[in-house]
Amino acid sequence: MPSASFTASRSYVRRSRRKGANRIPTPSRTTSAEPCEPSCPVQPNQNIPAPSSVTHGGAQALAPPGSSTGGGGAVPAHHHSPYDLRRKSPSHHDAPGPSTSAATAGSPTSPATPTAPAQGYSAAMLPARKRPRRTCSASYENCTNTAAHYLQYELPDEVLLTIFNYLLEQDLCRVSQVCKRFQAIANDTEIWKRLYQSVYEYDLPLFNPSPCRFEFISPEESELANPWKESFRQLYRGIHVRLGYQDLTFKGRNLVYFNTVQGALDYADERSGSNSTTGSVSGSCSNHSTEGSPQGALIFLHAGTYRGEFLVIDSDIALIGAASGNVAESVILERESESTVMFVEGAKNAYAGHLTLKFSPDVTSTVPHHKHYCLEVGENCSPTIDHCIIRSTSVVGAAVCVSGVGANPVIRHCDISDCENVGLYVTDYAQGTYEDNEISRNALAGIWVKNYANPIMRRNHIHHGRDVGIFTFDNGLGYFEANDIHNNRIAGFEVKAGANPTVVHCEIHHGQTGGIYVHENGLGQFIDNKIHSTTSPANPTIRRNEIYNGHQGGVYIFGEGRGLIEHNNIYGNALAGIQIRTNSDPIVRHNKIHHGQHGGIYVHEKGQGLIEENEVYANTLAGVWITTGSTPVLRRNRIHSGKQVGVYFYDNGHGKLEDNDIFNHLYSGVQIRTGSNPVIRGNKIWGGQNGGVLVYNGGLGLLEQNEIFDNAMAGVWIKTDSNPTLKRNKIFDGRDGGICIFNGGKGILEENDIFRNAQAGVLISTQSHPILRRNRIFDGLAAGVEITNNATATLEYSTTAGGLCLASGVQPIVRGNKIFNNQDAVEKAVANGQCLYKISSYTSFPMHDFYRCQTCNTTDRNAICVNCIKTCHAGHDVEFIRHDRFFCDCGAGTLTNQCQLQGEPTQDTDTLYDSAAPMESHTLMVN
């Protein structure tokens, strides 16, 4: 008999149906190069059954009886195929056993196959009426058997297709070697699809292109002429676990069936000693062939639930589910004690795929199972686990455990969810690659990595856990790339106790207590991630991440944490973008921290850190908060466009503020209060809507070599018992005064340049007593120095161009100063006969003599300038009050008589004779 061959060939053109029962052959048009066969003319009276009643649809109607049942097309050994009666060669013997390989193609018993016509087309491709008949030479005088000739050359394709539907795969391969016509018909995709699905049950062809790799490919996407046949060939070596099939035998089929998985494993071990594979059929290889690659046994587990089997895999065996629809859901391995499946040493290229693995321990059992798992991978083995569903109801341990030196599995496309413990546990120097898995809704962490384990985890979806998403601890390592980690009840990623993971390109978001939590000497590198709400003490590296829209803060570093936080985009978080506390000392640089619902950076409880070259802007509260003994260093940052203060020192907040650009805040650029004592050096502080620097409520600090300019109110405010030191600053171009000191403010002002301010260069008021030494005050639009409201001062060796204006009763200590003529706007307005209200504003008031008018019934809160007394109140009973700062109520239109020197009346501002107080930030940071 010819040997069986699974060789894919091209599709064929179906022959048209011929009319009439008797056909007389016509002479052949074959060339001399084609092998000759004796002609067998059919006599006109010869009775040949008419094939016109048989169609391709009829082939399905006449399909073998077993084609729609389990075993699909299986024929018991005593059944003879209809084709046996018409075979030209002697009938073949029964199919060989599972360990016997069929003869190879091209054996001496194989019949000659006709060659193609010289015209370049195959005669088998033509309809019956046009296909040339073969003739023999004159030397052949006897005809071959008429029935065989009719079967091979005259019978319509549809009838042959119906006949071939009765054959199983090995007979089908043998008959395909009879001739090219048989080969084309026997390669029909529908025949092979029916055979394939009767054996493997899959909805799509499954290919095994390399060890430990199985993939379904749609026939429409395959480049093969017959993907069902090629898949059949690649998988034919498999052993089948299928209930009810173990005692069945099939003629034309060389497969082995077992009722239990352990039986199949034992059989595979026995066969491995002889290095032979089960059910092998020789044939030509396609491009997808796996021949020549070292492979272990292949075991198919058909649909069903397999309970109680203790499976320990110690060789290169592939276990794969076989069912229609969702394969993994239909094939279930379940166990109540010990581990469901264990891979141990020796399973280097083992495989388990398209299975459901369950571990459901009996809660009433006294057998401890804290070291038992649904899937266990031990030392020195590297199996592949693919497209599996893994479930565990054990409240201790983990669903999957990978442990020990040399443990290096590949786990991909698996669903590890709804477990009552940890989802995936990698420990004790284990490694492995874990890709594209769904890990969700587990009672404990989605993943544990500890004790120098170093896995690679890519593109996993880890979410909705009832604990942390990924927990690395006790010196755990690992490379985590492009994972989506979200909606876990605790942090998305926790690093603790010397663990040092590398986390890149991950999205970590919507954790209920934060994104990343690094503590107790945890390390780590976090690079190019998108992180929504992150906590991070210890010593991580957090680089090029998106950290945004967190329900708490962005990055949280505490407990003596360290770390490098750079090139991140941190925004939209409910609390501070970065929080540093409890002696933590990170490096924070090149970040954008913006649009937070609270502050930008919050340093408290003796926090430290180097914060440099960051862009901090548009935060709802302060850009930077420094409090409670904290001493950070801020250098070369741009802190701007905040809705309150730029940098806020309070409650003994200290530190250094150097070379920063602080501008355009709704409140002051810098505020210092309640014992805070920072060093503020070399900064540009400008564009504040409520002043440049505000020092109040006992604030201290050294302000040195800063440029403070273009602020809407005073460049520097010092009030309420504050005592800062200002040295070598430039305070200029203010839209109000230069320095304003009042309400008991003190301070030392040395070697400052104060110029081009709209109001007084230095205003000292209300019991204040500063020391001014070697300052230059010039080019102002008002007085150089004004002292009022029972204040005093010590003025030494200063140069004041603009005069020294003293309110009544003020007696400052003055020595060694150069005071030039008063050329301010007040004197010009008085000399020109203007109402002084013209040079007043809601925030600044001129210093001059002010009066009251008894005739106009003015109150103690009213003041009238000297020009209005002379013009508007001429002849009235007037009273000189004192020389001090005020604005004119006559010009403001708040008196009975209309001012003759001023325009339309304005609303009474109930002015106290002082500059308007700056807006103070009383918001406390609660984080």
Short mmCIF file of N, CA, C and O in Angstrom, two decimals, residues 675-718:
data_model
loop_
_atom_site.label_atom_id
_atom_site.label_comp_id
_atom_site.label_asym_id
_atom_site.label_seq_id
_atom_site.Cartn_x
_atom_site.Cartn_y
_atom_site.Cartn_z
N GLY A 675 8.03 82.37 63.87
CA GLY A 675 9.31 81.77 64.22
C GLY A 675 10.09 81.19 63.06
O GLY A 675 11.20 80.67 63.26
N SER A 676 9.59 81.27 61.88
CA SER A 676 10.33 80.75 60.72
C SER A 676 11.53 81.63 60.44
O SER A 676 11.48 82.85 60.58
N ASN A 677 12.63 81.00 60.02
CA ASN A 677 13.88 81.74 59.87
C ASN A 677 14.66 81.22 58.65
O ASN A 677 15.72 80.63 58.78
N PRO A 678 14.13 81.44 57.46
CA PRO A 678 14.82 80.95 56.26
C PRO A 678 15.92 81.91 55.80
O PRO A 678 15.98 83.07 56.22
N VAL A 679 16.76 81.40 54.89
CA VAL A 679 17.72 82.22 54.17
C VAL A 679 17.19 82.37 52.76
O VAL A 679 17.01 81.37 52.05
N ILE A 680 16.93 83.64 52.35
CA ILE A 680 16.36 83.91 51.04
C ILE A 680 17.37 84.75 50.28
O ILE A 680 17.57 85.93 50.58
N ARG A 681 18.03 84.14 49.28
CA ARG A 681 19.19 84.78 48.68
C ARG A 681 19.15 84.64 47.14
O ARG A 681 18.91 83.57 46.61
N GLY A 682 19.39 85.76 46.49
CA GLY A 682 19.59 85.73 45.05
C GLY A 682 18.34 85.44 44.24
O GLY A 682 18.44 85.00 43.09
N ASN A 683 17.15 85.67 44.79
CA ASN A 683 15.91 85.38 44.09
C ASN A 683 15.36 86.60 43.37
O ASN A 683 15.67 87.74 43.71
N LYS A 684 14.52 86.35 42.38
CA LYS A 684 13.72 87.40 41.78
C LYS A 684 12.28 87.19 42.23
O LYS A 684 11.68 86.14 41.96
N ILE A 685 11.76 88.20 42.93
CA ILE A 685 10.41 88.10 43.49
C ILE A 685 9.62 89.28 42.93
O ILE A 685 9.86 90.43 43.30
N TRP A 686 8.68 88.99 42.04
CA TRP A 686 8.06 90.09 41.32
C TRP A 686 6.63 89.73 40.90
O TRP A 686 6.22 88.58 40.91
N GLY A 687 5.90 90.77 40.57
CA GLY A 687 4.56 90.59 40.04
C GLY A 687 3.53 90.10 41.03
O GLY A 687 2.44 89.67 40.64
N GLY A 688 3.82 90.18 42.34
CA GLY A 688 2.83 89.76 43.33
C GLY A 688 1.67 90.75 43.41
O GLY A 688 1.87 91.96 43.37
N GLN A 689 0.47 90.23 43.53
CA GLN A 689 -0.69 91.10 43.61
C GLN A 689 -0.90 91.65 45.02
O GLN A 689 -1.72 92.54 45.21
N ASN A 690 -0.15 91.15 46.00
CA ASN A 690 -0.30 91.62 47.37
C ASN A 690 1.05 91.84 48.03
O ASN A 690 1.21 91.69 49.22
N GLY A 691 2.05 92.15 47.21
CA GLY A 691 3.37 92.43 47.75
C GLY A 691 4.38 91.38 47.37
O GLY A 691 4.04 90.29 46.88
N GLY A 692 5.67 91.72 47.61
CA GLY A 692 6.74 90.80 47.28
C GLY A 692 7.00 89.79 48.39
O GLY A 692 6.79 88.59 48.21
N VAL A 693 7.44 90.32 49.59
CA VAL A 693 7.75 89.46 50.73
C VAL A 693 6.97 89.99 51.93
O VAL A 693 6.99 91.20 52.21
N LEU A 694 6.31 89.11 52.64
CA LEU A 694 5.57 89.47 53.86
C LEU A 694 6.16 88.68 55.03
O LEU A 694 6.16 87.45 55.02
N VAL A 695 6.66 89.44 56.04
CA VAL A 695 7.19 88.82 57.25
C VAL A 695 6.30 89.29 58.40
O VAL A 695 6.21 90.50 58.66
N TYR A 696 5.66 88.39 59.10
CA TYR A 696 4.71 88.80 60.13
C TYR A 696 4.60 87.75 61.22
O TYR A 696 5.14 86.64 61.10
N ASN A 697 3.92 88.12 62.30
CA ASN A 697 3.67 87.23 63.45
C ASN A 697 4.95 86.57 63.95
O ASN A 697 5.03 85.35 64.08
N GLY A 698 5.96 87.40 64.23
CA GLY A 698 7.19 86.87 64.80
C GLY A 698 8.10 86.19 63.80
O GLY A 698 9.01 85.45 64.19
N GLY A 699 7.92 86.46 62.52
CA GLY A 699 8.79 85.87 61.52
C GLY A 699 10.18 86.48 61.54
O GLY A 699 10.38 87.64 61.91
N LEU A 700 11.16 85.66 61.09
CA LEU A 700 12.55 86.10 61.03
C LEU A 700 13.02 85.95 59.59
O LEU A 700 12.28 86.13 58.66
N GLY A 701 14.29 85.61 59.44
CA GLY A 701 14.80 85.33 58.11
C GLY A 701 15.87 86.31 57.67
O GLY A 701 15.94 87.46 58.12
N LEU A 702 16.73 85.84 56.77
CA LEU A 702 17.75 86.65 56.13
C LEU A 702 17.40 86.77 54.66
O LEU A 702 17.37 85.77 53.94
N LEU A 703 17.12 88.01 54.21
CA LEU A 703 16.85 88.29 52.81
C LEU A 703 18.06 89.01 52.24
O LEU A 703 18.36 90.15 52.65
N GLU A 704 18.74 88.37 51.30
CA GLU A 704 20.02 88.91 50.86
C GLU A 704 20.15 88.82 49.34
O GLU A 704 19.85 87.79 48.74
N GLN A 705 20.54 89.93 48.75
CA GLN A 705 20.85 90.00 47.31
C GLN A 705 19.70 89.54 46.42
O GLN A 705 19.90 88.94 45.37
N ASN A 706 18.50 89.86 46.84
CA ASN A 706 17.33 89.56 46.02
C ASN A 706 16.94 90.77 45.19
O ASN A 706 17.23 91.91 45.54
N GLU A 707 16.25 90.50 44.10
CA GLU A 707 15.62 91.56 43.33
C GLU A 707 14.11 91.44 43.54
O GLU A 707 13.49 90.43 43.14
N ILE A 708 13.53 92.49 44.15
CA ILE A 708 12.11 92.49 44.48
C ILE A 708 11.50 93.67 43.76
O ILE A 708 11.78 94.83 44.10
N PHE A 709 10.66 93.42 42.77
CA PHE A 709 10.23 94.51 41.90
C PHE A 709 8.86 94.25 41.31
O PHE A 709 8.35 93.13 41.29
N ASP A 710 8.26 95.34 40.86
CA ASP A 710 7.00 95.31 40.09
C ASP A 710 5.89 94.59 40.85
O ASP A 710 5.09 93.86 40.28
N ASN A 711 5.83 94.79 42.16
CA ASN A 711 4.75 94.22 42.94
C ASN A 711 3.64 95.26 43.12
O ASN A 711 3.89 96.46 43.17
N ALA A 712 2.39 94.80 43.20
CA ALA A 712 1.27 95.73 43.26
C ALA A 712 1.24 96.50 44.57
O ALA A 712 0.74 97.63 44.61
N MET A 713 1.76 95.92 45.64
CA MET A 713 1.84 96.62 46.92
C MET A 713 3.31 96.69 47.32
O MET A 713 4.18 96.68 46.45
N ALA A 714 3.58 96.80 48.61
CA ALA A 714 4.96 97.01 49.04
C ALA A 714 5.86 95.85 48.61
O ALA A 714 5.43 94.70 48.55
N GLY A 715 7.14 96.18 48.32
CA GLY A 715 8.09 95.13 47.98
C GLY A 715 8.32 94.18 49.13
O GLY A 715 8.33 92.96 48.95
N VAL A 716 8.48 94.75 50.38
CA VAL A 716 8.65 93.94 51.58
C VAL A 716 7.76 94.51 52.67
O VAL A 716 7.78 95.72 52.93
N TRP A 717 6.99 93.64 53.30
CA TRP A 717 6.19 94.01 54.48
C TRP A 717 6.81 93.36 55.71
O TRP A 717 7.11 92.17 55.70
N ILE A 718 6.97 94.15 56.78
CA ILE A 718 7.45 93.60 58.05
C ILE A 718 6.48 94.08 59.13
O ILE A 718 6.30 95.29 59.31
#
